[in-house]
PDB file of C-alpha atoms and ligand atoms in Angstrom:
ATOM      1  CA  UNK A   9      80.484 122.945 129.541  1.00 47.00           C
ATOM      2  CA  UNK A  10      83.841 121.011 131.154  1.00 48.00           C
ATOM      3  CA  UNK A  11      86.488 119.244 128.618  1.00 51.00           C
ATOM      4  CA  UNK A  12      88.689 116.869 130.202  1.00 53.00           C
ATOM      5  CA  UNK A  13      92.351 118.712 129.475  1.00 57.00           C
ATOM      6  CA  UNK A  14      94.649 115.969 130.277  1.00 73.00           C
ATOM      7  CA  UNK A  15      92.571 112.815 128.731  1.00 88.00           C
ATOM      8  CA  UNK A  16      94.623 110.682 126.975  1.00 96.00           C
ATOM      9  CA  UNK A  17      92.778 109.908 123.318  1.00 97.00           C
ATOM     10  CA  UNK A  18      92.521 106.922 120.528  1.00 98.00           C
ATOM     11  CA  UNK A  19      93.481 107.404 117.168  1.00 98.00           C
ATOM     12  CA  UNK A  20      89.481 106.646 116.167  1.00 98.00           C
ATOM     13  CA  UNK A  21      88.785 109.770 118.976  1.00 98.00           C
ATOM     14  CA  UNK A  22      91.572 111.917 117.224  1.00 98.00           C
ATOM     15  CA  UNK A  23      90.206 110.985 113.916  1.00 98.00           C
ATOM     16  CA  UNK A  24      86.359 111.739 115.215  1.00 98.00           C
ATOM     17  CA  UNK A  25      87.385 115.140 116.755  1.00 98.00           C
ATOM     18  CA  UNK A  26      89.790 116.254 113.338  1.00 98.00           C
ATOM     19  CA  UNK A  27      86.351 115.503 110.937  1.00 98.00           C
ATOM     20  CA  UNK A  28      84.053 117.532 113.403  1.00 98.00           C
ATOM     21  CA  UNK A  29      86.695 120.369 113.795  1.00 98.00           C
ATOM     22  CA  UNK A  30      86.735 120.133 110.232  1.00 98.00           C
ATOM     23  CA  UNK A  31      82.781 119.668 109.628  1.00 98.00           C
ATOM     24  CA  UNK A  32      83.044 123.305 111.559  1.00 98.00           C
ATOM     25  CA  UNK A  33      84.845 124.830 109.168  1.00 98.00           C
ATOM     26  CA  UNK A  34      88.449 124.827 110.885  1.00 98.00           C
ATOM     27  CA  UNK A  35      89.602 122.726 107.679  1.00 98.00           C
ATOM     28  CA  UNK A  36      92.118 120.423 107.945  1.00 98.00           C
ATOM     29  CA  UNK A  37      94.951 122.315 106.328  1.00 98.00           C
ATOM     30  CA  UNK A  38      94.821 124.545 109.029  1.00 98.00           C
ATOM     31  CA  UNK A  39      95.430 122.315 111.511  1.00 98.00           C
ATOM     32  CA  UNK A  40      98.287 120.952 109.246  1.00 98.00           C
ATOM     33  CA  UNK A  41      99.160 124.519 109.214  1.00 98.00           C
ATOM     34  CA  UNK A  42      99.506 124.625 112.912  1.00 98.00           C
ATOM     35  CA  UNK A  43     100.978 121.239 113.933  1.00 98.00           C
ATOM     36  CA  UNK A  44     103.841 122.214 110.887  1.00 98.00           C
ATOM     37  CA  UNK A  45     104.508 125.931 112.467  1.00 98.00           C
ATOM     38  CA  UNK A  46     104.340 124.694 116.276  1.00 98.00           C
ATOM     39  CA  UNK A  47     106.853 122.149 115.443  1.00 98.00           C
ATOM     40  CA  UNK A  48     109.493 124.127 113.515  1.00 98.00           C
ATOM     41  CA  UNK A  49     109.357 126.348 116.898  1.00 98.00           C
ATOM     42  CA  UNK A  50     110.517 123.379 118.719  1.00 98.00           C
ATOM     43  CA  UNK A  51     113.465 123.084 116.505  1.00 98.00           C
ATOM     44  CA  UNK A  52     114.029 126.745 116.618  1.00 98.00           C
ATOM     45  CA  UNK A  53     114.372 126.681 120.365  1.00 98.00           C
ATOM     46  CA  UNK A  54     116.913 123.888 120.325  1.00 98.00           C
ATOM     47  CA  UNK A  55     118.945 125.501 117.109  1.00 98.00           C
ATOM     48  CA  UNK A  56     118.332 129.549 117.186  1.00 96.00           C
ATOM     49  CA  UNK A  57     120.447 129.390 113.708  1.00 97.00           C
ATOM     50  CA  UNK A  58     118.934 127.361 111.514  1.00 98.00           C
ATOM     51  CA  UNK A  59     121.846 128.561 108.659  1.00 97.00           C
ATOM     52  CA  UNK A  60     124.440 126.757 110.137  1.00 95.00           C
ATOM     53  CA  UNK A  61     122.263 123.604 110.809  1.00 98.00           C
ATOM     54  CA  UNK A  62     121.851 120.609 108.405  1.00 98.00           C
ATOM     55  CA  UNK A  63     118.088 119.368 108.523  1.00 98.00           C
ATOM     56  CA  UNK A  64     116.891 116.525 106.900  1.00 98.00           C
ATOM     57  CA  UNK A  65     112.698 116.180 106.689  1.00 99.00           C
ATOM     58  CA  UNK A  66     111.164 112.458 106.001  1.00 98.00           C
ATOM     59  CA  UNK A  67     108.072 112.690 104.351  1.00 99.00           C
ATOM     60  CA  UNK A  68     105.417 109.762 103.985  1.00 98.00           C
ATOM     61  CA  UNK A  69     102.707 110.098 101.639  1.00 98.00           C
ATOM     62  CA  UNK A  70      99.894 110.605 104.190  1.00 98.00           C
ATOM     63  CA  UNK A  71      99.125 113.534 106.340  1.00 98.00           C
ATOM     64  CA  UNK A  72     102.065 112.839 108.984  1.00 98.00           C
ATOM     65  CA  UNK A  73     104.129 113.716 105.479  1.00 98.00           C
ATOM     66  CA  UNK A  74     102.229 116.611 104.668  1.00 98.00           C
ATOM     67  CA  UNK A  75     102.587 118.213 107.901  1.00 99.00           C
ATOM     68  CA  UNK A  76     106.603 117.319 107.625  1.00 99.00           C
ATOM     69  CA  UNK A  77     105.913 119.356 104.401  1.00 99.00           C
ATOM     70  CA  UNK A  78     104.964 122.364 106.145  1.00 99.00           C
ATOM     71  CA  UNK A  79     107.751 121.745 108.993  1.00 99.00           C
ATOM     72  CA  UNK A  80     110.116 122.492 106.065  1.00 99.00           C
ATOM     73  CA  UNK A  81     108.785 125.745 104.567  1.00 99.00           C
ATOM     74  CA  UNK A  82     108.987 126.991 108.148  1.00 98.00           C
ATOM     75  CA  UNK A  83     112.467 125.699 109.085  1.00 98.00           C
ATOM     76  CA  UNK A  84     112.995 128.019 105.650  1.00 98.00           C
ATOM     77  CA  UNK A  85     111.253 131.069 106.895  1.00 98.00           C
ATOM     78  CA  UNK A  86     113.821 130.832 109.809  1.00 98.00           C
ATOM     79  CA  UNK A  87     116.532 130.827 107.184  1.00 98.00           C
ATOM     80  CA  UNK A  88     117.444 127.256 107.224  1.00 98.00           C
ATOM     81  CA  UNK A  89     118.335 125.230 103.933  1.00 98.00           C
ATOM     82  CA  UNK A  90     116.727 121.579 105.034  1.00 98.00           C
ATOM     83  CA  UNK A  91     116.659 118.863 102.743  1.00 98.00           C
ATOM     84  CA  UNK A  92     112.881 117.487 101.780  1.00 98.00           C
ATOM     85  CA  UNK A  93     112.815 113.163 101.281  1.00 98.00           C
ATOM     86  CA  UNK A  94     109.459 112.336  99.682  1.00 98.00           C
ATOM     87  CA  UNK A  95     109.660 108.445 100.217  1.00 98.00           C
ATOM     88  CA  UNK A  96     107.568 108.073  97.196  1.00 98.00           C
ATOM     89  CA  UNK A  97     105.791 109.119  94.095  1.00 98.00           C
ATOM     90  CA  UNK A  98     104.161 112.802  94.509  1.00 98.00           C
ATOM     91  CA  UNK A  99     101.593 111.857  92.321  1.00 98.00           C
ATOM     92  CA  UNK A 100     100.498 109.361  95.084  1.00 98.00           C
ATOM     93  CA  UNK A 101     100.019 111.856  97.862  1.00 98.00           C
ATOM     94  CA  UNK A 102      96.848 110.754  99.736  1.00 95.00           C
ATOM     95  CA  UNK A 103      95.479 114.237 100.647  1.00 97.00           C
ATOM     96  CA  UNK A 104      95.101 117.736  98.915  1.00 98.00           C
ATOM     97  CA  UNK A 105      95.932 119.353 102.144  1.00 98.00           C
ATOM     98  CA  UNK A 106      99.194 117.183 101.827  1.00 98.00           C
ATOM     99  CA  UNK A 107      99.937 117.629  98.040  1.00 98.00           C
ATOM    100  CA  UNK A 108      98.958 121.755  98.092  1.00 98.00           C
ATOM    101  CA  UNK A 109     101.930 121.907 100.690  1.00 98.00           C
ATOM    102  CA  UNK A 110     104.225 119.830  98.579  1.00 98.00           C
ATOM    103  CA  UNK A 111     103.600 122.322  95.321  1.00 98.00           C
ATOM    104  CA  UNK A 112     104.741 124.742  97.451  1.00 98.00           C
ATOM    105  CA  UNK A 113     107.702 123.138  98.305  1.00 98.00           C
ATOM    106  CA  UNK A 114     108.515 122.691  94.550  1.00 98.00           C
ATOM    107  CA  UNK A 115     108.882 126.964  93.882  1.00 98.00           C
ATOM    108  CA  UNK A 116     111.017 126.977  97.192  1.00 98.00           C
ATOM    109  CA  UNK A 117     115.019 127.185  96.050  1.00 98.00           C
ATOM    110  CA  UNK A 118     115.769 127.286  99.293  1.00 98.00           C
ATOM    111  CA  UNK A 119     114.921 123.971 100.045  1.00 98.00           C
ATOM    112  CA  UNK A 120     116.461 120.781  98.342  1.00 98.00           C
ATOM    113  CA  UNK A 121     113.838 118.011  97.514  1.00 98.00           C
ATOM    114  CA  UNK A 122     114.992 114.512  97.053  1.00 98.00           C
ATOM    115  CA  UNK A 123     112.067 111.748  95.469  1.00 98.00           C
ATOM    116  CA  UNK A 124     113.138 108.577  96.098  1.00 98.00           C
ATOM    117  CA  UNK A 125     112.001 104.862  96.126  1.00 97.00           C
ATOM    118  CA  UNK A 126     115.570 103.743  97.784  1.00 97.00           C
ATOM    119  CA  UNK A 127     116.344 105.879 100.648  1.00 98.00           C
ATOM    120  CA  UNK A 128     119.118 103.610 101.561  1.00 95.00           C
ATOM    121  CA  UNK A 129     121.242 105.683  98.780  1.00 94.00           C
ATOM    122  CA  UNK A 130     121.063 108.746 100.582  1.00 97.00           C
ATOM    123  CA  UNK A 131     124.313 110.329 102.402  1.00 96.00           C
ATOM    124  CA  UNK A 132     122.559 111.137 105.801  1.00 97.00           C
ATOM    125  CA  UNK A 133     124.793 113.894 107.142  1.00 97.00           C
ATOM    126  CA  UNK A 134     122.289 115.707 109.037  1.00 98.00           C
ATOM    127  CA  UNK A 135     122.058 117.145 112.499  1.00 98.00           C
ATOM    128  CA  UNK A 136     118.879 117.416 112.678  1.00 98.00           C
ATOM    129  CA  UNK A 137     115.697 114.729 111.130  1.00 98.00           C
ATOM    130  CA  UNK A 138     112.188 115.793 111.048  1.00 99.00           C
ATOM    131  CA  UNK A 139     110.060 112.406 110.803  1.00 99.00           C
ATOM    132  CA  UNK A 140     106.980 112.627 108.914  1.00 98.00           C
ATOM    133  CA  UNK A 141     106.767 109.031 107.865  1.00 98.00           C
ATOM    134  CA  UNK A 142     103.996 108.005 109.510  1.00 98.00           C
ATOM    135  CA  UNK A 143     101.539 109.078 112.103  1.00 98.00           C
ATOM    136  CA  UNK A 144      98.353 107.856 113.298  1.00 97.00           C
ATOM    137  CA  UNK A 145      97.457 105.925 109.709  1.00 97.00           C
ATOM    138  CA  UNK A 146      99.620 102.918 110.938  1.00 97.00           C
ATOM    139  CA  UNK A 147      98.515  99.650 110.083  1.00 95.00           C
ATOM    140  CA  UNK A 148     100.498  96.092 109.319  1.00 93.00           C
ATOM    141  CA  UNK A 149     103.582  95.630 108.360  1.00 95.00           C
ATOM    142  CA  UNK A 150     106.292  98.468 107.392  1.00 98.00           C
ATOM    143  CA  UNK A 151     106.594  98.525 103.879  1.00 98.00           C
ATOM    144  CA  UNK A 152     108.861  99.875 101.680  1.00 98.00           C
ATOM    145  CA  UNK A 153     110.456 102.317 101.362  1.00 98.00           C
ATOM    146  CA  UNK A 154     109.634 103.681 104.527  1.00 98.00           C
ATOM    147  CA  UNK A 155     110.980 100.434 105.979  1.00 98.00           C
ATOM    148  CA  UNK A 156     114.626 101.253 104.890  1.00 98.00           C
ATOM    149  CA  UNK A 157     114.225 104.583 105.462  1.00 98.00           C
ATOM    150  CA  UNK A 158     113.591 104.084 109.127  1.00 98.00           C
ATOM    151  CA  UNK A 159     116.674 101.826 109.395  1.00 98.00           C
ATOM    152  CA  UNK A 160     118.741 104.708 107.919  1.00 98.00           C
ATOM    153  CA  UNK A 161     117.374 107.689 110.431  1.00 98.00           C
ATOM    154  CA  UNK A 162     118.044 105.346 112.931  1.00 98.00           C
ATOM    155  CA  UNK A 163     121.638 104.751 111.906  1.00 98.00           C
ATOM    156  CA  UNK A 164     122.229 108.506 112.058  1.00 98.00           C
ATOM    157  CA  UNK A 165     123.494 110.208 115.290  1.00 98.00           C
ATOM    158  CA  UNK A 166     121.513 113.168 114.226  1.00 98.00           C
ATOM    159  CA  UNK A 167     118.554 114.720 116.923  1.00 98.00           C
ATOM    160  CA  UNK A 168     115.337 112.997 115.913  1.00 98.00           C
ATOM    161  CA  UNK A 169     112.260 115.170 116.136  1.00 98.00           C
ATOM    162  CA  UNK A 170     109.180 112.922 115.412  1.00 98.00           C
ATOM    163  CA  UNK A 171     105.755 114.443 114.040  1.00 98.00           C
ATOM    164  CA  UNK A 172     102.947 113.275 116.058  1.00 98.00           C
ATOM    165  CA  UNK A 173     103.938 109.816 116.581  1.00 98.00           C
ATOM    166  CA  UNK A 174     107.754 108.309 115.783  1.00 98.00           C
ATOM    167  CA  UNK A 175     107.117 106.416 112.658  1.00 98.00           C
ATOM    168  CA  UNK A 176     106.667 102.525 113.385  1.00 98.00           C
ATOM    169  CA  UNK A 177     104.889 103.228 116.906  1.00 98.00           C
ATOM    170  CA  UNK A 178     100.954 102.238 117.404  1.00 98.00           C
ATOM    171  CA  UNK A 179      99.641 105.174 118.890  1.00 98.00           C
ATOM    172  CA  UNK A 180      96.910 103.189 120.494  1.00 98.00           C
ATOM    173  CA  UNK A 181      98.810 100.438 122.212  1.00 97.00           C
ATOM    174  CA  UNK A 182     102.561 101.666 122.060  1.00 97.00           C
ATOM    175  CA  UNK A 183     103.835  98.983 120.697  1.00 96.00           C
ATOM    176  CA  UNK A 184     106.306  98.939 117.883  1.00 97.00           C
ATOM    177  CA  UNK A 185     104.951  95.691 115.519  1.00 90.00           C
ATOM    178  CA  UNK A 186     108.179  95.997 113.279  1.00 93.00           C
ATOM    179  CA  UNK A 187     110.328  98.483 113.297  1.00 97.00           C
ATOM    180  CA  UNK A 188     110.354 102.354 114.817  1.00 98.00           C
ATOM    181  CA  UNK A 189     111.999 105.563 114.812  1.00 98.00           C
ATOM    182  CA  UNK A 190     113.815 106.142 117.815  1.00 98.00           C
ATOM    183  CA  UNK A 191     112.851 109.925 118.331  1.00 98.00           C
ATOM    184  CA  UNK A 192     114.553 112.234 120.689  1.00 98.00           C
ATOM    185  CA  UNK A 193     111.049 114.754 120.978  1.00 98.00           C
ATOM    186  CA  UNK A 194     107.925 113.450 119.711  1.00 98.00           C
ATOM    187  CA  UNK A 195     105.273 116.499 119.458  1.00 98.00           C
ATOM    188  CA  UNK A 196     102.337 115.418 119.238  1.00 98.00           C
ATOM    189  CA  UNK A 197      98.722 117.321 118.169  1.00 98.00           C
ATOM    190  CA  UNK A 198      95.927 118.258 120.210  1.00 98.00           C
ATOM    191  CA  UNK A 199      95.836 115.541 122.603  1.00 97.00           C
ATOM    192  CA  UNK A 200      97.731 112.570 123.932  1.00 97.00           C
ATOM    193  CA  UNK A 201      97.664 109.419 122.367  1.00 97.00           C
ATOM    194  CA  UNK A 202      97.008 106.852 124.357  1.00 97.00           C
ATOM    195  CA  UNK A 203      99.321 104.225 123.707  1.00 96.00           C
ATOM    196  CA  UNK A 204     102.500 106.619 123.211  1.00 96.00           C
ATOM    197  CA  UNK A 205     103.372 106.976 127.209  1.00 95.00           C
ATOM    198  CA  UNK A 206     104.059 103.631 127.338  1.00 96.00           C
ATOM    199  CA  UNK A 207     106.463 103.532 123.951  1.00 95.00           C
ATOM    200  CA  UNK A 208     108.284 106.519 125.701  1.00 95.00           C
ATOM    201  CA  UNK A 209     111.415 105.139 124.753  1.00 97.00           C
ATOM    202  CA  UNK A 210     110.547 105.162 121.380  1.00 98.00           C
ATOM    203  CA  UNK A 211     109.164 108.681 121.246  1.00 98.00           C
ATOM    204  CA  UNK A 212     111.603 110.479 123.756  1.00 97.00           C
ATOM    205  CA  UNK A 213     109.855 113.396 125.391  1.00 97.00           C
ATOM    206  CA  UNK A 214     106.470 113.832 124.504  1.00 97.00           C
ATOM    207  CA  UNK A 215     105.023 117.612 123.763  1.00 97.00           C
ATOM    208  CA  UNK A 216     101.244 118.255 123.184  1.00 97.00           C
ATOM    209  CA  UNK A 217     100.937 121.088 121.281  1.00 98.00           C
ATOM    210  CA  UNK A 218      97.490 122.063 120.666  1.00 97.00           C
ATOM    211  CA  UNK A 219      97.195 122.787 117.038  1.00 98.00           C
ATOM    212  CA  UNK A 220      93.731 125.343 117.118  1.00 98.00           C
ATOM    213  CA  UNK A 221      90.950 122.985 117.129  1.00 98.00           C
ATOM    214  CA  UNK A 222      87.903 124.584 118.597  1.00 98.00           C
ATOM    215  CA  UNK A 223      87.385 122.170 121.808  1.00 96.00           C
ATOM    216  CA  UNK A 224      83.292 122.235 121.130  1.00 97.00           C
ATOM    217  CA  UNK A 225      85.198 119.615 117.684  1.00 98.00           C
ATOM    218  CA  UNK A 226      85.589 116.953 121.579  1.00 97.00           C
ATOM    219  CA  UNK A 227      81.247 117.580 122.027  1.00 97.00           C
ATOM    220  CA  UNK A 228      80.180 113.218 121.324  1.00 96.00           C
ATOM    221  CA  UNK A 229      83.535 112.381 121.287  1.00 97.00           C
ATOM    222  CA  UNK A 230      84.743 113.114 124.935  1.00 94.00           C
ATOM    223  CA  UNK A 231      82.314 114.590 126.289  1.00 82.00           C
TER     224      UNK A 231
HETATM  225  N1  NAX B   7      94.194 114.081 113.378  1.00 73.12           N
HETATM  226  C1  NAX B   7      94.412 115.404 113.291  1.00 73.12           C
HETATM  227  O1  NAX B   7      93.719 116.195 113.847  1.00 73.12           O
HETATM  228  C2  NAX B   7      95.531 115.891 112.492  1.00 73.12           C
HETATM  229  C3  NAX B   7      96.385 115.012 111.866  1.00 73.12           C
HETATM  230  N2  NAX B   7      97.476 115.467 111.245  1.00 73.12           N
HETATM  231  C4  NAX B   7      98.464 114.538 110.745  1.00 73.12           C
HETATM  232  O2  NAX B   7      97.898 113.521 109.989  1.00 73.12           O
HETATM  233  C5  NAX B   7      98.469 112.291 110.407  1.00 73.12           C
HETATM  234  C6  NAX B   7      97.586 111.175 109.978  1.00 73.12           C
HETATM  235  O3  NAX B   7      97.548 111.221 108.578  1.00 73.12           O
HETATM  236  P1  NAX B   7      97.041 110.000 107.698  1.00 73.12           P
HETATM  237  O4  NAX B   7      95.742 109.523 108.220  1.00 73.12           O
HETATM  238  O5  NAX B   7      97.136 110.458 106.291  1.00 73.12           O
HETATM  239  O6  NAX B   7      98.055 108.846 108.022  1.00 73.12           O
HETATM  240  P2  NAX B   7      99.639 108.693 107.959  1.00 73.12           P
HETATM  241  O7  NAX B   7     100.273 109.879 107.360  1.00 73.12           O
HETATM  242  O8  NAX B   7     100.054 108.226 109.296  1.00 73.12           O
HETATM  243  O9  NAX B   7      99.780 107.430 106.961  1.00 73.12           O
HETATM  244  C7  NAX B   7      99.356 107.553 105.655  1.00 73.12           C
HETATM  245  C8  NAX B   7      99.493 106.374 104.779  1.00 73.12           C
HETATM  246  O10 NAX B   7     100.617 105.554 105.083  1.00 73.12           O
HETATM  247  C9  NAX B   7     100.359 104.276 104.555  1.00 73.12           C
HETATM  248  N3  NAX B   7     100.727 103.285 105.555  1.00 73.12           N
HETATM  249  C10 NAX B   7     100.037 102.953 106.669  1.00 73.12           C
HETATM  250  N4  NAX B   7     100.699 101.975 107.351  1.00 73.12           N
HETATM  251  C11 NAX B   7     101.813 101.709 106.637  1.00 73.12           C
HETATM  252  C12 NAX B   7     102.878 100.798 106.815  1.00 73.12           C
HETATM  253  N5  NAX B   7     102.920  99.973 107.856  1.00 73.12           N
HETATM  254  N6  NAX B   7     103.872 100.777 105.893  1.00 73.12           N
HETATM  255  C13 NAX B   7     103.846 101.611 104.837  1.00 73.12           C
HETATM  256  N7  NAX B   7     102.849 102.480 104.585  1.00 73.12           N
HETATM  257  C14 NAX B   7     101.839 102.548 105.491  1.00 73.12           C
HETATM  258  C15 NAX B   7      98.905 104.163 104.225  1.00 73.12           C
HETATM  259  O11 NAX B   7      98.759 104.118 102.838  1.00 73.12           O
HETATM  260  C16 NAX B   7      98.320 105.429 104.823  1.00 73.12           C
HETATM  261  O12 NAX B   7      97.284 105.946 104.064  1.00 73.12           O
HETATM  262  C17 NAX B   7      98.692 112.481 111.878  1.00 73.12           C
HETATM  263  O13 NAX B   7      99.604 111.576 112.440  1.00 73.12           O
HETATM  264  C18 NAX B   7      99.192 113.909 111.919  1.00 73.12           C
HETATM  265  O14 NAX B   7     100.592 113.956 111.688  1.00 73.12           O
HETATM  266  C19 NAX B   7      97.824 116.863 111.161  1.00 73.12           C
HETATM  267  O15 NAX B   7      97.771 117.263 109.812  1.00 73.12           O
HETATM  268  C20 NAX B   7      97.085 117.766 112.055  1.00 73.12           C
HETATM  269  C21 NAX B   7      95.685 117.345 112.358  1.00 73.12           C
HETATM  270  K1    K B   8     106.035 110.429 112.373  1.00 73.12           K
END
């Protein structure tokens, strides 16, 4: 059997292929696992000290947040202290993949957790933000308070490391409807999404970072 390595994918194929990976048994929290540990590596590489490095993680209330979630705990195992921003009620977390990473996050001391409605408050003296606002659940609009919060990361001269998509982008056309993060590295999972190449100066350089799913997940989807 052949699978097409370089295609470039829709958010309805990436959604397709993540249920039948998951209909396999390779549940989605381990590929939230994955995309959360490959990431932190990228940060790692750039900053081999995380101690002396001030991270600050955006979290949405979707999966994009929840893998942001388990960006953090691993920017932790490296010894880093970053700063968690749940835009949002964590009662309202969509997923249990998503809200079983933010308990964790809630016994870790060694990472400070801000819940807020009004990001605009918060002193944003970070060299490094981790964007997990939103991935490929786009639709409409940007809403608050992820629409403020955007505005602030973008304010901030800090490197911008976007999870799967930079927050504001359509993944299947590229365009930015609204407003966007302006990432500096956008790694994105498993595949390409086929709109982000041409909102490259929204993401930055774009990494695919395959995040375990067992290719036979791409059999009626791509193949
Ligand atoms: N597809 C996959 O195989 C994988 C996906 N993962 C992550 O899951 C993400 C997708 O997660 P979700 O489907 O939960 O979606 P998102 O986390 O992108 O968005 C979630 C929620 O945001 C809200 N929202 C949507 N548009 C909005 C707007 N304009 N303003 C304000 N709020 C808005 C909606 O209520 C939506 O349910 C991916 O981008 C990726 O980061 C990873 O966990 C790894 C595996
Ligand atoms: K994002």
């Amino acid at each position: 059997m052949k699978f097409n390595i370089d295609m470039e994918i829709t958010v309805k194929q990436m959604m397709q292929i993540e249920e039948n990976g998951h209909q396999m048994g390779f549940f989605r929290k381990l590929m939230m696992e994955n995309a959360g540990a490959i990431t932190t590596r990228h940060i790692v590489e750039r900053y081999p000290d995380l101690r002396s490095v001030k991270i600050f993680v955006f979290a949405g209330l979707g999966n994009n947040g929840g893998d942001a979630f388990v960006v953090a705990r691993h920017i932790a195992a490296f010894d880093g202290n970053p700063t968690v921003v749940l835009l949002g009620n964590p009662d309202k977390i969509k997923t249990e993949e998503a809200n079983s990473n933010w308990k964790i996050l809630e016994k870790m001391n060694s990472i400070n957790l801000i819940i807020t409605s009004d990001p605009s408050k918060i002193m944003l003296d970070a060299d490094v933000i981790v964007d997990g606002i939103l991935g490929t659940g786009i639709y409409g609009k940007i809403r608050e308070p992820y629409s403020s919060a955007i505005d602030l990361i973008n304010k901030s001269n800090a490197f911008k490391l976007s999870v799967d998509v930079p927050s504001g982008l359509d993944p299947d056309t590229g365009i930015v409807h609204d407003k966007c993060v302006k990432a500096d590295l956008t790694i994105t999972y498993h595949k390409m999404k086929i709109g982000m190449p041409k909102g490259q100066d929204m993401c930055g350089t774009i990494v695919v970072e395959k995040i375990g799913i067992p290719p036979e997940a791409e059999i009626g989807v791509l193949s």
